[in-house]
CSV table of C-alpha atoms and ligand atoms in Angstrom, one decimal:
chain,number,residue,atom,x,y,z
A,151,MET,CA,-49.3,-9.4,-11.9
A,152,SER,CA,-47.1,-6.6,-14.2
A,153,GLN,CA,-43.7,-6.0,-12.7
A,154,PRO,CA,-41.8,-3.1,-13.8
A,155,SER,CA,-38.4,-4.6,-16.5
A,156,ALA,CA,-36.3,-4.7,-14.1
A,157,PRO,CA,-32.3,-5.0,-14.7
A,158,THR,CA,-31.2,-8.6,-15.1
A,159,ALA,CA,-27.7,-6.8,-13.4
A,160,ALA,CA,-27.4,-3.2,-11.6
A,161,PRO,CA,-25.3,-1.5,-14.9
A,162,SER,CA,-21.9,-0.6,-13.2
A,163,ARG,CA,-22.1,3.5,-11.9
A,164,PHE,CA,-18.3,3.3,-12.2
A,165,ASP,CA,-17.5,6.8,-14.9
A,166,VAL,CA,-13.7,5.9,-15.4
A,167,HIS,CA,-14.2,9.0,-18.0
A,168,ARG,CA,-14.7,10.6,-16.4
A,169,VAL,CA,-12.6,9.7,-13.5
A,170,ARG,CA,-9.7,10.7,-16.1
A,171,GLN,CA,-10.9,13.7,-15.9
A,172,GLU,CA,-10.3,14.2,-13.0
A,173,PHE,CA,-6.4,13.5,-13.3
A,174,PRO,CA,-5.2,16.1,-15.7
A,175,ILE,CA,-1.4,14.1,-15.6
A,176,LEU,CA,-3.6,11.6,-17.7
A,177,GLY,CA,-3.7,14.1,-20.5
A,178,LEU,CA,0.2,14.9,-20.9
A,179,VAL,CA,1.0,13.9,-24.9
A,180,ILE,CA,4.5,12.0,-24.5
A,181,ARG,CA,6.5,11.3,-27.5
A,182,ASP,CA,3.6,12.2,-29.3
A,183,ARG,CA,1.7,9.8,-28.3
A,184,GLN,CA,-1.4,10.2,-25.8
A,185,LEU,CA,0.3,8.7,-21.6
A,186,VAL,CA,-0.6,5.9,-20.5
A,187,TYR,CA,0.3,5.2,-17.2
A,188,LEU,CA,0.8,1.3,-16.6
A,189,ASP,CA,3.1,2.0,-13.0
A,190,ASN,CA,0.5,2.8,-10.7
A,191,ALA,CA,1.7,-0.2,-7.8
A,192,ALA,CA,4.9,2.5,-8.1
A,193,THR,CA,3.3,5.0,-7.2
A,194,THR,CA,-0.3,7.3,-8.4
A,195,GLN,CA,-1.3,10.5,-10.1
A,196,LYS,CA,-3.5,12.7,-7.9
A,197,PRO,CA,-7.1,13.9,-9.0
A,198,ARG,CA,-7.7,17.6,-8.6
A,199,ALA,CA,-9.5,17.2,-5.6
A,200,VAL,CA,-5.6,16.8,-3.5
A,201,LEU,CA,-4.0,19.2,-6.3
A,202,ASP,CA,-6.5,22.2,-5.0
A,203,ALA,CA,-6.3,20.9,-1.4
A,204,LEU,CA,-3.1,21.3,-1.9
A,205,THR,CA,-2.5,24.8,-2.7
A,206,ARG,CA,-5.5,25.6,-0.7
A,207,TYR,CA,-3.8,24.6,2.4
A,208,TYR,CA,-1.0,27.0,1.1
A,209,THR,CA,-3.1,29.5,0.4
A,210,LYS,CA,-4.6,30.4,3.1
A,211,HIS,CA,-4.1,28.4,6.1
A,212,ASN,CA,-0.6,27.4,6.4
A,213,ALA,CA,0.6,27.3,10.0
A,214,ASN,CA,2.7,25.0,12.4
A,215,ILE,CA,-0.3,23.5,14.0
A,216,HIS,CA,-0.9,22.2,18.1
A,217,ARG,CA,0.6,25.1,19.3
A,218,GLY,CA,-0.7,27.6,18.6
A,219,VAL,CA,-3.4,30.5,19.5
A,220,HIS,CA,-3.4,31.9,16.7
A,221,TYR,CA,-6.1,31.8,13.9
A,222,LEU,CA,-4.4,30.3,11.4
A,223,SER,CA,-2.5,27.5,13.8
A,224,GLU,CA,-5.9,26.5,15.1
A,225,THR,CA,-7.9,26.2,11.3
A,226,ALA,CA,-4.5,23.8,9.9
A,227,THR,CA,-5.1,21.9,13.3
A,228,GLU,CA,-8.4,21.2,12.7
A,229,ALA,CA,-7.4,20.1,9.2
A,230,TYR,CA,-5.2,17.8,9.7
A,231,GLU,CA,-7.2,16.5,13.0
A,232,ALA,CA,-9.8,16.0,10.6
A,233,ALA,CA,-7.6,14.1,7.9
A,234,ARG,CA,-6.6,11.9,10.7
A,235,ARG,CA,-10.5,11.2,10.9
A,236,THR,CA,-11.4,10.0,7.2
A,237,ALA,CA,-8.1,8.5,7.2
A,238,GLN,CA,-9.8,6.7,10.8
A,239,GLN,CA,-13.1,5.7,8.7
A,240,PHE,CA,-11.4,5.2,5.7
A,241,LEU,CA,-10.1,1.9,8.1
A,242,ASN,CA,-12.5,1.8,9.7
A,243,ALA,CA,-10.4,1.7,13.0
A,244,ARG,CA,-12.3,2.3,16.4
A,245,GLU,CA,-10.9,5.4,17.0
A,246,PRO,CA,-8.4,8.2,15.2
A,247,ARG,CA,-5.9,8.2,17.9
A,248,GLU,CA,-5.4,4.2,17.0
A,249,VAL,CA,-4.7,6.5,13.6
A,250,ILE,CA,-1.0,7.4,13.1
A,251,PHE,CA,0.4,9.5,10.7
A,252,THR,CA,4.2,8.4,9.1
A,253,ARG,CA,6.0,9.2,5.9
A,254,ASN,CA,5.4,6.5,4.1
A,255,ALA,CA,4.0,2.5,4.7
A,256,THR,CA,8.3,1.2,5.1
A,257,GLU,CA,8.2,3.8,8.3
A,258,GLY,CA,5.3,2.5,9.8
A,259,ILE,CA,6.6,-1.2,9.1
A,260,ASN,CA,10.1,0.9,11.1
A,261,LEU,CA,8.8,2.4,13.1
A,262,VAL,CA,6.3,-0.9,15.3
A,263,ALA,CA,9.7,-3.1,14.4
A,264,GLN,CA,11.7,-0.3,16.7
A,265,THR,CA,9.2,-0.3,19.3
A,266,PHE,CA,7.0,-3.2,19.3
A,267,GLY,CA,9.9,-5.1,18.4
A,268,ARG,CA,12.3,-3.2,20.6
A,269,ARG,CA,10.3,-3.5,23.6
A,270,HIS,CA,7.9,-7.2,22.7
A,271,ILE,CA,10.6,-9.5,20.9
A,272,GLY,CA,13.6,-11.2,22.0
A,273,GLU,CA,16.5,-13.2,22.1
A,274,ARG,CA,15.1,-17.2,20.6
A,275,ASP,CA,11.6,-14.9,19.4
A,276,GLU,CA,10.2,-15.7,16.0
A,277,ILE,CA,9.6,-13.2,13.7
A,278,VAL,CA,7.5,-15.4,10.2
A,279,ILE,CA,6.7,-13.4,7.2
A,280,THR,CA,6.0,-14.5,4.3
A,281,GLY,CA,8.3,-15.2,0.6
A,282,MET,CA,6.4,-12.0,-1.2
A,283,GLU,CA,7.4,-9.5,1.2
A,284,HIS,CA,8.3,-6.3,0.1
A,285,HIS,CA,12.3,-5.3,0.9
A,286,SER,CA,10.3,-2.9,3.6
A,287,ASN,CA,8.1,-5.9,5.2
A,288,ILE,CA,11.7,-7.8,5.0
A,289,VAL,CA,14.5,-5.1,5.9
A,290,PRO,CA,13.5,-3.6,9.1
A,291,TRP,CA,12.5,-7.0,10.3
A,292,GLN,CA,16.7,-8.3,9.7
A,293,LEU,CA,17.4,-5.6,11.2
A,294,LEU,CA,15.7,-6.3,14.7
A,295,CYS,CA,17.0,-9.5,14.5
A,296,GLU,CA,20.3,-8.3,14.7
A,297,GLN,CA,20.2,-6.0,17.6
A,298,THR,CA,18.0,-8.9,19.8
A,299,GLY,CA,18.9,-11.9,18.6
A,300,ALA,CA,14.9,-12.8,17.1
A,301,ARG,CA,14.6,-15.4,14.2
A,302,LEU,CA,12.6,-14.5,10.8
A,303,ARG,CA,11.2,-17.9,9.8
A,304,VAL,CA,9.7,-17.3,5.9
A,305,VAL,CA,6.7,-18.7,3.9
A,306,PRO,CA,7.4,-20.2,1.3
A,307,ILE,CA,5.2,-19.3,-1.9
A,308,THR,CA,4.1,-22.3,-4.2
A,309,ASP,CA,4.4,-21.5,-8.3
A,310,ASP,CA,1.2,-19.1,-9.1
A,311,GLY,CA,2.6,-17.3,-6.3
A,312,GLU,CA,0.4,-18.0,-3.6
A,313,LEU,CA,0.9,-19.2,0.5
A,314,VAL,CA,2.2,-22.7,1.0
A,315,TRP,CA,-0.6,-22.8,4.0
A,316,GLU,CA,0.4,-25.7,5.7
A,317,GLU,CA,4.0,-24.5,5.9
A,318,PHE,CA,2.8,-21.4,7.5
A,319,GLU,CA,0.8,-23.1,10.4
A,320,ARG,CA,3.8,-25.2,10.7
A,321,LEU,CA,6.3,-22.4,11.0
A,322,VAL,CA,3.5,-20.0,13.4
A,323,GLY,CA,4.0,-21.8,17.1
A,324,ALA,CA,5.3,-20.0,21.2
A,325,ARG,CA,7.6,-18.3,19.5
A,326,THR,CA,6.7,-16.2,17.3
A,327,LYS,CA,5.8,-12.9,18.2
A,328,LEU,CA,4.5,-11.1,15.2
A,329,VAL,CA,3.8,-12.1,12.2
A,330,GLY,CA,3.9,-9.6,9.0
A,331,ALA,CA,2.2,-10.0,5.9
A,332,VAL,CA,1.3,-8.6,2.7
A,333,HIS,CA,-2.4,-7.9,1.7
A,334,LEU,CA,-1.6,-7.4,-1.9
A,335,SER,CA,1.7,-8.1,-3.3
A,336,ASN,CA,3.0,-6.0,-5.6
A,337,SER,CA,4.9,-7.9,-7.9
A,338,LEU,CA,3.2,-10.8,-8.2
A,339,GLY,CA,-0.5,-9.3,-7.5
A,340,THR,CA,-1.5,-12.1,-4.9
A,341,VAL,CA,-3.9,-11.6,-2.3
A,342,ASN,CA,-3.6,-13.0,1.0
A,343,PRO,CA,-6.3,-14.5,2.9
A,344,VAL,CA,-4.6,-11.5,6.1
A,345,ALA,CA,-8.4,-12.5,7.9
A,346,ARG,CA,-7.2,-15.7,8.6
A,347,ILE,CA,-3.2,-14.7,8.8
A,348,VAL,CA,-4.1,-12.4,11.5
A,349,GLU,CA,-6.3,-15.4,13.6
A,350,LEU,CA,-3.1,-17.8,13.0
A,351,ALA,CA,-1.1,-15.3,14.6
A,352,HIS,CA,-3.1,-15.2,17.8
A,353,ARG,CA,-4.4,-18.6,17.9
A,354,HIS,CA,-0.5,-18.4,19.4
A,355,GLY,CA,-0.3,-15.2,21.0
A,356,ALA,CA,1.5,-13.0,18.1
A,357,ALA,CA,1.0,-9.4,16.8
A,358,ALA,CA,-0.3,-9.3,13.2
A,359,LEU,CA,1.2,-7.2,10.8
A,360,ILE,CA,-0.5,-6.0,7.3
A,361,ASP,CA,1.4,-4.1,4.6
A,362,GLY,CA,-1.6,-2.8,3.3
A,363,ALA,CA,0.3,-0.5,1.0
A,364,GLN,CA,-0.8,-2.0,-2.4
A,365,ALA,CA,-4.2,-3.2,-1.1
A,366,ALA,CA,-5.7,-0.2,0.5
A,367,TYR,CA,-6.4,2.4,-2.5
A,368,HIS,CA,-7.5,-1.2,-5.5
A,369,PHE,CA,-10.6,-2.6,-2.0
A,370,PRO,CA,-12.4,-1.7,1.1
A,371,VAL,CA,-10.3,-2.9,4.2
A,372,ASP,CA,-11.3,-2.6,7.5
A,373,VAL,CA,-8.9,-3.2,10.0
A,374,GLN,CA,-11.7,-3.9,12.8
A,375,ALA,CA,-13.0,-6.8,10.5
A,376,LEU,CA,-9.5,-8.0,9.8
A,377,ASP,CA,-8.3,-7.8,13.4
A,378,CYS,CA,-4.8,-7.0,13.4
A,379,ASP,CA,-2.6,-5.6,15.2
A,380,PHE,CA,-1.1,-3.3,12.5
A,381,TYR,CA,-1.1,-2.0,9.3
A,382,VAL,CA,0.3,0.1,7.1
A,383,ALA,CA,-0.8,2.3,4.0
A,384,THR,CA,0.9,5.3,1.9
A,385,GLY,CA,-0.5,8.7,0.6
A,386,HIS,CA,1.4,8.2,-2.6
A,387,LYS,CA,-0.1,5.1,-3.6
A,388,LEU,CA,-3.4,6.1,-2.3
A,389,TYR,CA,-3.9,9.0,-4.8
A,390,GLY,CA,-2.6,11.4,-2.3
A,391,PRO,CA,0.8,12.9,-2.1
A,392,THR,CA,4.4,11.5,-1.3
A,393,GLY,CA,6.0,12.0,2.5
A,394,ILE,CA,3.0,10.8,4.1
A,395,GLY,CA,1.4,7.3,4.9
A,396,LEU,CA,-0.1,6.0,8.1
A,397,LEU,CA,0.1,3.5,10.5
A,398,TYR,CA,-2.9,1.8,12.1
A,399,GLY,CA,-2.4,0.0,15.4
A,400,LYS,CA,-4.8,-1.1,18.4
A,401,ALA,CA,-5.2,2.0,21.1
A,402,GLU,CA,-3.7,-1.1,23.6
A,403,ARG,CA,-0.9,-2.1,21.3
A,404,LEU,CA,0.6,1.5,21.0
A,405,GLU,CA,-0.1,2.4,24.3
A,406,ASP,CA,2.0,-0.1,25.2
A,407,MET,CA,5.0,0.8,22.6
A,408,PRO,CA,8.0,3.1,23.9
A,409,PRO,CA,7.9,6.2,21.6
A,410,TYR,CA,9.9,6.4,18.1
A,411,GLN,CA,11.6,9.7,18.0
A,412,GLY,CA,12.4,11.5,20.1
A,413,GLY,CA,11.9,15.6,19.7
A,414,GLY,CA,9.1,18.8,20.0
A,415,ASP,CA,5.3,17.3,20.0
A,416,MET,CA,5.5,13.9,21.9
A,417,ILE,CA,6.0,15.6,24.5
A,418,SER,CA,4.3,16.6,27.7
A,419,SER,CA,6.5,17.4,29.8
A,420,VAL,CA,10.5,18.3,29.3
A,421,THR,CA,12.7,19.0,31.6
A,422,PHE,CA,16.0,17.2,32.1
A,423,GLU,CA,15.5,14.5,35.0
A,424,LYS,CA,12.6,13.3,33.4
A,425,THR,CA,10.6,13.5,30.3
A,426,THR,CA,6.9,12.8,29.9
A,427,TYR,CA,5.3,11.8,27.0
A,428,ASN,CA,2.7,12.8,25.1
A,429,GLU,CA,-0.3,10.7,24.6
A,430,LEU,CA,-1.9,8.7,21.3
A,431,PRO,CA,-1.3,9.7,18.6
A,432,HIS,CA,0.6,12.2,19.3
A,433,LYS,CA,3.4,10.4,21.0
A,434,PHE,CA,4.3,8.6,17.6
A,435,GLU,CA,5.0,12.2,15.5
A,436,ALA,CA,8.1,13.4,17.4
A,437,GLY,CA,8.0,17.4,15.1
A,438,THR,CA,6.5,18.9,12.6
A,439,PRO,CA,4.1,16.5,10.8
A,440,HIS,CA,3.6,16.8,6.3
A,441,ILE,CA,0.8,19.1,7.2
A,442,ALA,CA,-0.4,19.8,3.8
A,443,GLY,CA,0.4,15.4,2.8
A,444,ALA,CA,-1.7,15.0,4.9
A,445,ILE,CA,-4.1,17.0,4.4
A,446,GLY,CA,-3.8,15.9,0.8
A,447,LEU,CA,-4.1,12.4,1.8
A,448,GLY,CA,-7.4,13.1,3.7
A,449,ALA,CA,-8.7,15.4,0.3
A,450,ALA,CA,-7.9,11.7,-1.5
A,451,LEU,CA,-9.7,9.3,0.5
A,452,THR,CA,-12.4,11.6,0.5
A,453,TYR,CA,-12.5,11.6,-3.2
A,454,LEU,CA,-11.9,8.1,-3.6
A,455,THR,CA,-14.3,6.8,-1.0
A,456,GLY,CA,-16.8,8.6,-3.0
A,457,LEU,CA,-16.1,7.0,-5.4
A,458,GLY,CA,-17.0,4.0,-3.8
A,459,LEU,CA,-14.0,0.9,-3.2
A,460,ASP,CA,-16.7,-1.5,-4.0
A,461,GLN,CA,-16.8,0.7,-7.4
A,462,VAL,CA,-13.2,0.9,-8.1
A,463,ALA,CA,-13.0,-3.2,-7.4
A,464,ALA,CA,-15.6,-4.3,-10.1
A,465,TYR,CA,-14.0,-2.0,-12.9
A,466,GLU,CA,-10.5,-3.4,-12.1
A,467,ARG,CA,-10.9,-7.1,-11.7
A,468,GLU,CA,-12.1,-6.7,-14.9
A,469,LEU,CA,-9.9,-5.0,-16.2
A,470,LEU,CA,-7.6,-7.4,-14.9
A,471,ALA,CA,-9.3,-9.8,-16.5
A,472,TYR,CA,-8.7,-8.2,-19.9
A,473,GLY,CA,-5.5,-7.0,-19.4
A,474,THR,CA,-4.4,-11.1,-18.5
A,475,GLU,CA,-6.2,-12.2,-22.0
A,476,VAL,CA,-4.3,-9.7,-24.0
A,477,LEU,CA,-1.0,-10.3,-22.3
A,478,GLN,CA,-1.6,-14.5,-22.6
A,479,GLN,CA,-2.3,-14.0,-26.3
A,480,ILE,CA,1.2,-12.4,-27.2
A,481,SER,CA,3.9,-15.3,-27.9
A,482,GLY,CA,7.1,-16.0,-25.6
A,483,VAL,CA,4.7,-14.0,-22.7
A,484,ARG,CA,4.3,-15.7,-19.2
A,485,LEU,CA,2.7,-14.5,-16.6
A,486,ILE,CA,4.6,-14.5,-13.0
A,487,GLY,CA,2.2,-14.3,-10.4
A,488,THR,CA,-1.3,-16.5,-11.2
A,489,ALA,CA,-3.0,-16.7,-8.0
A,490,SER,CA,-6.5,-17.4,-8.1
A,491,GLU,CA,-6.9,-14.3,-5.9
A,492,LYS,CA,-5.1,-11.0,-7.1
A,493,ALA,CA,-5.7,-7.6,-8.2
A,494,SER,CA,-4.1,-4.7,-10.2
A,495,ILE,CA,-0.4,-6.2,-11.4
A,496,LEU,CA,0.5,-8.2,-14.7
A,497,SER,CA,3.8,-9.4,-13.9
A,498,PHE,CA,5.7,-11.3,-16.7
A,499,VAL,CA,8.7,-11.9,-18.1
A,500,MET,CA,9.2,-12.2,-22.3
A,501,GLU,CA,11.3,-15.8,-24.2
A,502,GLY,CA,14.3,-14.2,-25.5
A,503,VAL,CA,13.7,-10.5,-24.4
A,504,HIS,CA,15.4,-9.5,-21.7
A,505,PRO,CA,12.7,-7.4,-19.4
A,506,HIS,CA,14.8,-3.8,-19.5
A,507,ASP,CA,14.2,-3.7,-23.0
A,508,ILE,CA,10.9,-4.9,-23.2
A,509,GLY,CA,10.4,-2.3,-20.9
A,510,THR,CA,12.7,0.5,-22.9
A,511,VAL,CA,10.6,-0.6,-26.3
A,512,VAL,CA,7.4,0.4,-24.4
A,513,ASP,CA,8.5,3.3,-23.3
A,514,GLN,CA,9.0,4.2,-27.1
A,515,SER,CA,5.4,4.1,-27.1
A,516,GLY,CA,4.0,6.5,-24.8
A,517,VAL,CA,3.6,3.4,-21.9
A,518,ALA,CA,4.5,3.5,-19.1
A,519,ILE,CA,5.6,-0.4,-17.8
A,520,ARG,CA,8.2,-0.7,-14.9
A,521,THR,CA,10.8,-3.5,-14.9
A,522,GLY,CA,13.1,-4.8,-12.2
A,523,HIS,CA,12.8,-6.8,-9.3
A,524,HIS,CA,9.9,-3.9,-8.2
A,525,CYS,CA,11.6,-4.2,-4.2
A,526,THR,CA,11.1,-8.0,-4.0
A,527,GLN,CA,14.0,-9.8,-4.6
A,528,PRO,CA,13.5,-12.9,-3.1
A,529,VAL,CA,10.2,-13.7,-5.2
A,530,MET,CA,12.5,-13.1,-8.7
A,531,ASP,CA,14.8,-15.5,-6.5
A,532,ARG,CA,11.8,-17.8,-6.0
A,533,PHE,CA,10.7,-18.1,-9.7
A,534,GLY,CA,14.8,-17.9,-10.9
A,535,ILE,CA,14.6,-15.4,-12.9
A,536,PRO,CA,16.2,-11.6,-12.5
A,537,ALA,CA,13.3,-9.5,-13.7
A,538,THR,CA,9.6,-9.2,-14.8
A,539,ALA,CA,7.7,-6.5,-16.3
A,540,ARG,CA,4.9,-5.5,-14.6
A,541,ALA,CA,2.5,-3.4,-15.7
A,542,SER,CA,0.0,-2.5,-12.8
A,543,LEU,CA,-3.8,-1.0,-12.7
A,544,ALA,CA,-5.3,2.1,-11.5
A,545,MET,CA,-9.1,2.9,-11.5
A,546,TYR,CA,-8.4,5.6,-14.2
A,547,ASN,CA,-6.8,2.9,-16.6
A,548,THR,CA,-9.0,1.4,-19.7
A,549,ARG,CA,-9.6,-1.5,-21.8
A,550,GLU,CA,-7.7,1.2,-24.7
A,551,ASP,CA,-4.7,1.5,-22.4
A,552,ILE,CA,-3.9,-2.3,-22.2
A,553,ASP,CA,-4.9,-2.5,-26.6
A,554,ALA,CA,-1.8,0.3,-25.9
A,555,LEU,CA,0.4,-2.7,-24.3
A,556,GLY,CA,-0.3,-4.9,-26.2
A,557,ALA,CA,0.3,-3.7,-29.5
A,558,ALA,CA,4.1,-2.4,-28.0
A,559,LEU,CA,4.9,-5.5,-26.7
A,560,GLU,CA,4.2,-6.9,-30.4
A,561,ARG,CA,6.3,-4.6,-31.3
A,562,ALA,CA,9.0,-6.0,-29.0
A,563,ARG,CA,8.7,-9.2,-29.6
A,564,GLU,CA,9.8,-7.9,-33.7
A,565,VAL,CA,12.6,-5.6,-32.2
A,566,PHE,CA,14.4,-8.5,-30.5
A,567,ALA,CA,13.0,-11.3,-33.1
B,37,PLP,C1,4.9,1.3,-2.4
B,37,PLP,C2,4.7,-0.5,-1.4
B,37,PLP,C3,5.7,-0.3,-0.2
B,37,PLP,C4,6.4,0.5,0.8
B,37,PLP,O1,5.9,1.5,0.5
B,37,PLP,P1,6.4,3.1,0.9
B,37,PLP,O2,5.1,4.3,0.4
B,37,PLP,O3,7.7,3.0,-0.4
B,37,PLP,O4,6.7,3.3,1.6
B,37,PLP,C5,5.5,-1.9,0.9
B,37,PLP,N1,5.0,-3.1,0.8
B,37,PLP,C6,4.4,-2.8,-0.4
B,37,PLP,C7,3.5,-4.0,-0.2
B,37,PLP,C8,3.9,-1.7,-1.9
B,37,PLP,O5,4.1,-2.1,-2.4
């Protein structure tokens, strides 16, 4: 029987050059060279779909939402709530009211600490986080501990930048009320086994919060599959605007939490004697929200979903492998973060060169990377280094970008040799 010759592997449908066309800023020439943007873990660039959505909103729909009876207010409200439904689908939340718009990931974590935390975490209770958290998932818990007398416990990490699982299991116990863990570490690139972490927390009756600020734009996230109680993400890394973020919370958790901030929109009625609060999600969205930001983020998520995050993840995996190879071939370069499950982050030090000097020399070649502690000072302490240089990938990066980084690093070697 003759069969049509089937391709052995499906060709990647991800067309990076077409994607790049959608990001006007990538056409910039910096220091006489085409911009090579490898600082995506700090913030990503914006596609035309987002820029257009923002312009469209301000030119055709701008009005305040939720209280207006006029046409513009109704269309603005509809667009804002449509963005919430897009975010719900993006994270696979059960219902739109489980998605709260925040300013960023940081605000989402602070919200949980000051509402869920103030209500359910008391003296001698414990909060367990990992040694690779961003400051955003450390400091809110330290503040809560100061306020309540609760105790913060930290899961150590290995030389490869992986969690020491036996220690994790030992630290989570009857006193634990919340477990917080980063999904994808912004300074090491480690992808943590978050479903397993959530299961561990639940086994001991604790809630689980996952910091997805770095993860959500690199691979698909399904909050129902993870079964986490809370998940945070940030718009400006999801190819959306700054000033807008997402907090997912299970409805029963959010229902049970007191409001975060007081003001307009979060109330159902106000008298000087007694104020009653609005229902979800509005209870947590006091004041006029970042309407344009939410709509812009909705456009970003629609764009990203259209490309397919599975496709994006596969493409970026290949690029990371290539980047790892290139960096390992440069003498004196040592990667920080060599976990078996990694994504998108190439953190490194270079023998005899301070990370800040690497950044400066690389910048002279038009290549944007970041140097510093990346808001994870405890990770730097763990590895006994002041800082790393970090190249962080996004879906519009290419092998040519990595080659440009490699060449710039060779130049840095020569300058400081
Ligand atoms: C960027 C980042 C944050 C903070 O995001 P904001 O937008 O600044 O709130 C938190 N955690 C991780 C892992 C990050 O990469």
